[in-house]
Amino acid sequence: VPELPEVEVTRRKIEHALIGRTVTVVTTTPNSYFFITPPDTLERLLPGQSATRLERLGKYLVASFDSGDRLLLHLGMTGQLFVHGASSVRLLSATGGGSLTPEGQLAAFEADEHTHLQLAFRDGGPRVLFRDVRKFGKVQLLRPGEAATRLEKLGVDALAATAGDLLRATRGRRLVIKTLLLDQSVLAGVGNIYADEALFLAGVRPTRRAARVTRNDADRIVTALQQVLRRSIDTGGASINDYVQPDGEDGTYQDERRVYGRAGEPCPNCRTPILRRVIGQRSSHYCRRCQH
Ligand SMILES: [Zn+2]
C-alpha cells in the first residue's frame, strides 16, 4: 500500500513527465467509484491544459494546471502511476496471470482494463498512465476556487510534524497509539508499514493507550518515524505488492523492514519472535520485549 515515501518517490519521478507538457487526449475507463470527477468531465476539461506544479500532501498528489484547475490523485491500495514504456513484473503479473519472463525481456506495459486514466501530450512523447486493479485510488478535478475537502481534513505532514503535534493529538484520546498514527487528520502520510517500524525503533508498543504516551515517547516516535520515512524515500519506497516507481523500478525498503510483515522471525535486537496482532482491523507487528 503506497504510503508517504512511495507517493513522494512517485511525485519526484513523474514530475518530469507531467510539468510543462500540454494534455491533448484523456482516455479513461467507464465511470466507477474510482472517479470522484466523472470520466467524461476529465476527458472534456483536461485537454489543452498544462501542469505547472506537482505537490504531495500526505498520501495525495496534486497537479496544478495553468488554468488554475487542480488534479487530485490518490493511489489507494494498488494504484500505479507511471510513464508509458515502463516495464515491470508488477504491471504485467496482474494482467498476464502467467509466467514471468526474465527481467529485461519484458515488453513495455500496454494499457488494460485497469488503466483508468491515460494522459497523452501535444509533444507526442510518452503518455502518463494511472492503473489501479482494486480501484481504491481516486481522481478528482478541482476547478479554480473549489474547496478540496479531502485535503482540508489532513493533519500536518508526517515529515514536518513535531513531537508537540503528536503529543497534543494524544491527549484525552482513548484509542491506542498505533491507530492514532494511522489517522490522516493527525499526521498525514503514515500508513501501516511505517507506523510499525517507527514504534519498534521508538520502543513503544502499538497497543499503548495514546493518552499514556509521554513527551519523551512522542519525541522518539516522531524522530523514528521521520528516520524511516526518509530512508524509504532514499531507497525508492517499499515494493511489497503492487507499488512500482513511475519508471517501472522497484523500491528496496522492504528489505530493511525490522518488524513489518516479519511475524515469527527473530527481533533484530533481542531475537524474541516478532508478534503480529490485529489492532483496529490492521495487522501490527512488534517485539514484546523491546516495546513497552
Ligand atoms: Zn526485541
Coordinates of C-alpha atoms and ligand atoms in Angstrom, one line a residue:
V1 CA 0.0 0.0 0.0
P2 CA 1.6 3.3 -1.0
E3 CA 2.3 5.5 2.0
L4 CA 4.2 8.8 2.2
P5 CA 7.6 7.5 0.9
E6 CA 6.1 5.7 -2.1
V7 CA 3.9 8.7 -3.0
E8 CA 6.9 11.1 -2.7
V9 CA 9.1 8.8 -4.9
T10 CA 6.2 8.8 -7.4
R11 CA 6.0 12.5 -7.3
R12 CA 9.7 13.0 -7.9
K13 CA 9.8 10.6 -10.8
I14 CA 6.5 11.5 -12.5
E15 CA 7.0 15.3 -12.2
H16 CA 9.3 15.4 -15.2
A17 CA 6.7 13.5 -17.3
L18 CA 3.9 16.0 -16.4
I19 CA 5.2 19.5 -15.9
G20 CA 5.2 21.8 -18.9
R21 CA 3.5 19.3 -21.2
T22 CA 0.1 20.1 -22.7
V23 CA -2.5 17.4 -22.4
T24 CA -4.2 16.6 -25.8
V25 CA -6.2 13.4 -25.2
V26 CA -7.5 11.9 -22.0
T27 CA -8.6 8.3 -22.1
T28 CA -10.5 6.7 -19.2
T29 CA -12.3 3.5 -18.2
P30 CA -16.1 3.6 -17.7
N31 CA -17.4 5.6 -14.7
S32 CA -16.8 3.8 -11.3
Y33 CA -16.1 4.7 -7.7
F34 CA -12.5 5.3 -8.8
F35 CA -13.7 8.7 -10.3
I36 CA -14.7 11.4 -7.9
T37 CA -14.9 13.6 -11.0
P38 CA -16.8 11.7 -13.8
P39 CA -14.5 10.4 -16.6
D40 CA -16.3 12.3 -19.3
T41 CA -15.7 15.6 -17.4
L42 CA -12.0 14.8 -17.2
E43 CA -12.0 14.0 -20.9
R44 CA -13.6 17.3 -21.7
L45 CA -11.8 19.7 -19.3
L46 CA -8.2 18.5 -19.2
P47 CA -7.2 18.7 -22.9
G48 CA -5.3 21.9 -23.7
Q49 CA -4.1 22.3 -20.1
S50 CA -0.5 22.1 -19.0
A51 CA 0.7 21.2 -15.5
T52 CA 2.8 23.8 -13.7
R53 CA 3.4 22.0 -10.4
L54 CA 3.1 18.6 -8.7
E55 CA 2.9 18.6 -4.9
R56 CA 2.4 15.8 -2.4
L57 CA 0.1 16.4 0.6
G58 CA 0.1 13.3 2.9
K59 CA -0.7 10.4 0.5
Y60 CA -2.2 12.7 -2.1
L61 CA -0.6 14.1 -5.3
V62 CA -1.9 17.4 -6.5
A63 CA -1.1 18.6 -10.0
S64 CA -1.7 22.3 -10.6
F65 CA -2.6 23.4 -14.1
D66 CA -2.0 26.8 -15.9
S67 CA -5.8 27.3 -15.9
G68 CA -6.0 27.2 -12.1
D69 CA -7.5 23.7 -12.1
R70 CA -6.0 21.1 -9.8
L71 CA -6.0 17.4 -10.3
L72 CA -6.0 15.3 -7.2
L73 CA -4.6 11.8 -7.4
H74 CA -4.6 9.1 -4.6
L75 CA -3.0 5.8 -5.2
G76 CA -5.3 3.9 -2.8
M77 CA -4.1 0.4 -2.1
T78 CA -3.0 -0.8 -5.5
G79 CA -2.6 2.4 -7.5
Q80 CA 0.3 2.6 -10.0
L81 CA 1.2 5.9 -11.6
F82 CA 3.8 5.6 -14.3
V83 CA 5.1 6.6 -17.7
H84 CA 4.3 4.6 -20.8
G85 CA 7.2 2.5 -21.8
A86 CA 7.9 1.4 -18.2
S87 CA 8.0 -2.3 -17.8
S88 CA 7.8 -4.2 -14.5
V89 CA 6.6 -7.7 -13.4
R90 CA 4.3 -5.8 -11.1
L91 CA 2.5 -4.3 -14.1
L92 CA 2.4 -7.5 -16.1
S93 CA 1.7 -10.2 -13.5
A94 CA -1.7 -8.8 -12.6
T95 CA -2.8 -8.9 -16.2
G96 CA -1.0 -11.8 -17.8
G97 CA -1.6 -14.1 -14.9
G98 CA 1.0 -16.4 -16.3
S99 CA 4.7 -16.9 -16.4
L100 CA 7.0 -14.0 -15.9
T101 CA 9.7 -13.5 -18.4
P102 CA 13.2 -12.7 -17.2
E103 CA 13.8 -9.0 -16.4
G104 CA 15.0 -7.1 -19.4
Q105 CA 12.9 -9.2 -21.8
L106 CA 9.7 -7.8 -20.6
A107 CA 7.7 -5.9 -23.2
A108 CA 6.5 -2.4 -22.2
F109 CA 3.2 -2.4 -20.5
E110 CA 0.1 -1.5 -22.6
A111 CA -3.0 0.0 -21.1
D112 CA -5.5 -2.6 -19.9
E113 CA -9.0 -2.5 -18.3
H114 CA -7.4 -1.4 -15.0
T115 CA -5.7 1.6 -16.6
H116 CA -8.3 4.2 -15.5
L117 CA -6.6 7.3 -16.7
Q118 CA -4.3 8.0 -19.6
L119 CA -2.9 11.4 -20.5
A120 CA -1.4 12.0 -23.9
F121 CA 0.5 15.1 -24.7
R122 CA 0.9 17.5 -27.6
D123 CA 4.7 16.8 -27.8
G124 CA 3.9 13.2 -28.8
G125 CA 6.1 12.0 -26.0
P126 CA 5.3 9.2 -23.5
R127 CA 1.8 9.1 -22.0
V128 CA 1.2 9.1 -18.3
L129 CA -0.9 6.2 -17.0
F130 CA -2.7 5.6 -13.8
R131 CA -3.6 2.0 -13.2
D132 CA -5.4 0.5 -10.2
V133 CA -6.6 -3.1 -10.1
R134 CA -8.7 -2.7 -6.9
K135 CA -9.9 0.9 -7.7
F136 CA -9.4 2.3 -4.1
G137 CA -7.4 5.0 -5.8
K138 CA -9.1 8.3 -6.5
V139 CA -9.1 11.0 -9.2
Q140 CA -10.7 14.4 -8.7
L141 CA -10.5 17.6 -10.7
L142 CA -10.9 20.8 -8.7
R143 CA -11.9 23.9 -10.6
P144 CA -10.3 27.2 -9.5
G145 CA -11.6 28.2 -6.1
E146 CA -13.2 24.8 -5.5
A147 CA -12.7 23.6 -1.9
A148 CA -10.7 20.4 -1.5
T149 CA -12.5 18.8 1.4
R150 CA -10.2 15.8 1.3
L151 CA -7.1 17.9 1.6
E152 CA -8.6 20.2 4.3
K153 CA -9.0 17.2 6.6
L154 CA -5.3 16.3 6.5
G155 CA -3.2 16.9 9.6
V156 CA 0.4 18.1 9.5
D157 CA 2.6 16.2 7.0
A158 CA 4.5 13.4 8.8
L159 CA 7.8 14.7 7.5
A160 CA 7.1 18.2 9.0
A161 CA 5.5 17.0 12.3
T162 CA 7.0 17.8 15.7
A163 CA 6.7 15.8 18.9
G164 CA 4.4 18.5 20.1
D165 CA 2.0 17.9 17.2
L166 CA 1.8 14.2 18.1
L167 CA 1.6 14.8 21.9
R168 CA -1.3 17.2 21.5
A169 CA -3.2 14.7 19.4
T170 CA -2.8 12.0 22.0
R171 CA -4.2 13.9 25.0
G172 CA -7.6 12.7 26.2
R173 CA -7.8 10.1 23.5
R174 CA -9.0 6.6 24.3
L175 CA -7.5 4.9 21.2
V176 CA -4.2 3.2 21.1
I177 CA -1.1 4.9 19.6
K178 CA -0.9 2.7 16.5
T179 CA -4.5 3.7 15.5
L180 CA -3.7 7.3 16.2
L181 CA -0.6 7.2 14.0
L182 CA -2.7 5.9 11.1
D183 CA -5.2 8.8 11.4
Q184 CA -4.5 11.1 8.5
S185 CA -6.1 14.0 10.3
V186 CA -3.3 13.8 12.9
L187 CA -0.1 13.0 10.9
A188 CA -0.7 12.9 7.1
G189 CA 1.1 10.2 5.1
V190 CA 1.7 7.5 7.7
G191 CA 0.4 4.0 7.0
N192 CA 0.8 0.5 8.4
I193 CA 4.4 -0.2 7.4
Y194 CA 6.0 3.0 8.7
A195 CA 3.9 3.1 11.9
D196 CA 5.0 -0.4 12.9
E197 CA 8.6 0.4 12.0
A198 CA 8.6 3.7 13.9
L199 CA 7.0 2.2 17.0
F200 CA 9.6 -0.5 17.0
L201 CA 12.5 1.9 16.8
A202 CA 10.9 4.1 19.5
G203 CA 10.4 1.1 21.8
V204 CA 6.7 1.9 22.1
R205 CA 4.2 -1.0 21.9
P206 CA 1.4 -0.3 19.3
T207 CA -1.3 -1.2 21.9
R208 CA -0.2 1.6 24.2
R209 CA -3.0 3.9 25.0
A210 CA -2.4 7.2 23.2
A211 CA -3.2 9.1 26.4
R212 CA -0.2 7.3 28.1
V213 CA 2.3 8.4 25.6
T214 CA 4.8 10.7 27.3
R215 CA 6.7 13.7 25.9
N216 CA 9.8 11.6 25.7
D217 CA 7.9 8.8 23.8
A218 CA 6.4 11.4 21.4
D219 CA 9.9 12.7 20.7
R220 CA 11.2 9.2 20.0
I221 CA 8.2 8.2 17.9
V222 CA 8.4 11.3 15.7
T223 CA 12.2 11.0 15.3
A224 CA 11.9 7.3 14.4
L225 CA 9.0 8.0 12.0
Q226 CA 10.9 10.6 10.1
Q227 CA 14.0 8.5 10.0
V228 CA 12.2 5.5 8.4
L229 CA 10.2 7.7 6.0
R230 CA 13.4 9.5 4.8
R231 CA 15.3 6.2 4.5
S232 CA 12.4 4.7 2.5
I233 CA 12.3 7.7 0.1
D234 CA 16.1 7.3 -0.4
T235 CA 15.6 3.6 -1.2
G236 CA 12.7 4.2 -3.6
G237 CA 10.0 3.1 -1.2
A238 CA 8.7 -0.4 -0.3
S239 CA 7.7 -2.6 -3.3
I240 CA 5.8 -5.3 -1.3
N241 CA 2.8 -5.8 -3.5
D242 CA 1.8 -3.6 -6.4
Y243 CA 3.8 -0.5 -5.8
V244 CA 6.1 0.4 -8.7
Q245 CA 8.0 3.6 -9.4
P246 CA 6.9 5.6 -12.4
D247 CA 9.8 4.2 -14.5
G248 CA 8.9 0.6 -13.5
E249 CA 11.7 0.2 -11.0
D250 CA 11.1 -1.5 -7.6
G251 CA 11.9 0.3 -4.4
T252 CA 14.0 -1.7 -1.9
Y253 CA 12.9 -0.5 1.5
Q254 CA 11.1 -3.8 2.1
D255 CA 14.5 -5.4 2.6
E256 CA 15.2 -3.1 5.5
R257 CA 11.9 -3.7 7.4
R258 CA 12.6 -4.7 11.0
V259 CA 9.2 -5.9 12.1
Y260 CA 6.5 -5.2 9.5
G261 CA 5.4 -8.5 7.8
R262 CA 8.0 -10.4 9.9
A263 CA 5.8 -12.2 12.4
G264 CA 7.6 -15.2 13.8
E265 CA 11.0 -14.0 12.7
P266 CA 13.5 -13.1 15.4
C267 CA 13.6 -9.5 16.7
P268 CA 16.7 -7.8 15.2
N269 CA 17.6 -6.6 18.8
C270 CA 16.8 -9.4 21.1
R271 CA 15.9 -12.4 18.9
T272 CA 12.4 -12.8 20.5
P273 CA 9.9 -13.8 17.8
I274 CA 8.1 -10.8 16.3
L275 CA 4.4 -10.8 17.2
R276 CA 1.5 -10.0 14.8
R277 CA -1.7 -8.7 16.2
V278 CA -4.7 -7.1 14.6
I279 CA -5.3 -3.6 16.0
G280 CA -8.1 -1.5 14.7
Q281 CA -8.5 -4.0 11.8
R282 CA -4.9 -3.6 10.7
S283 CA -2.1 -6.0 11.4
S284 CA 0.5 -4.7 13.7
H285 CA 4.0 -6.2 14.2
Y286 CA 6.1 -5.7 17.3
C287 CA 8.5 -7.2 19.8
R288 CA 7.0 -7.8 23.2
R289 CA 10.4 -7.5 24.9
C290 CA 11.7 -4.3 23.2
Q291 CA 8.5 -2.4 23.0
H292 CA 6.5 -1.3 26.1
Ligands
ZN1 ZN 13.1 -7.4 20.7

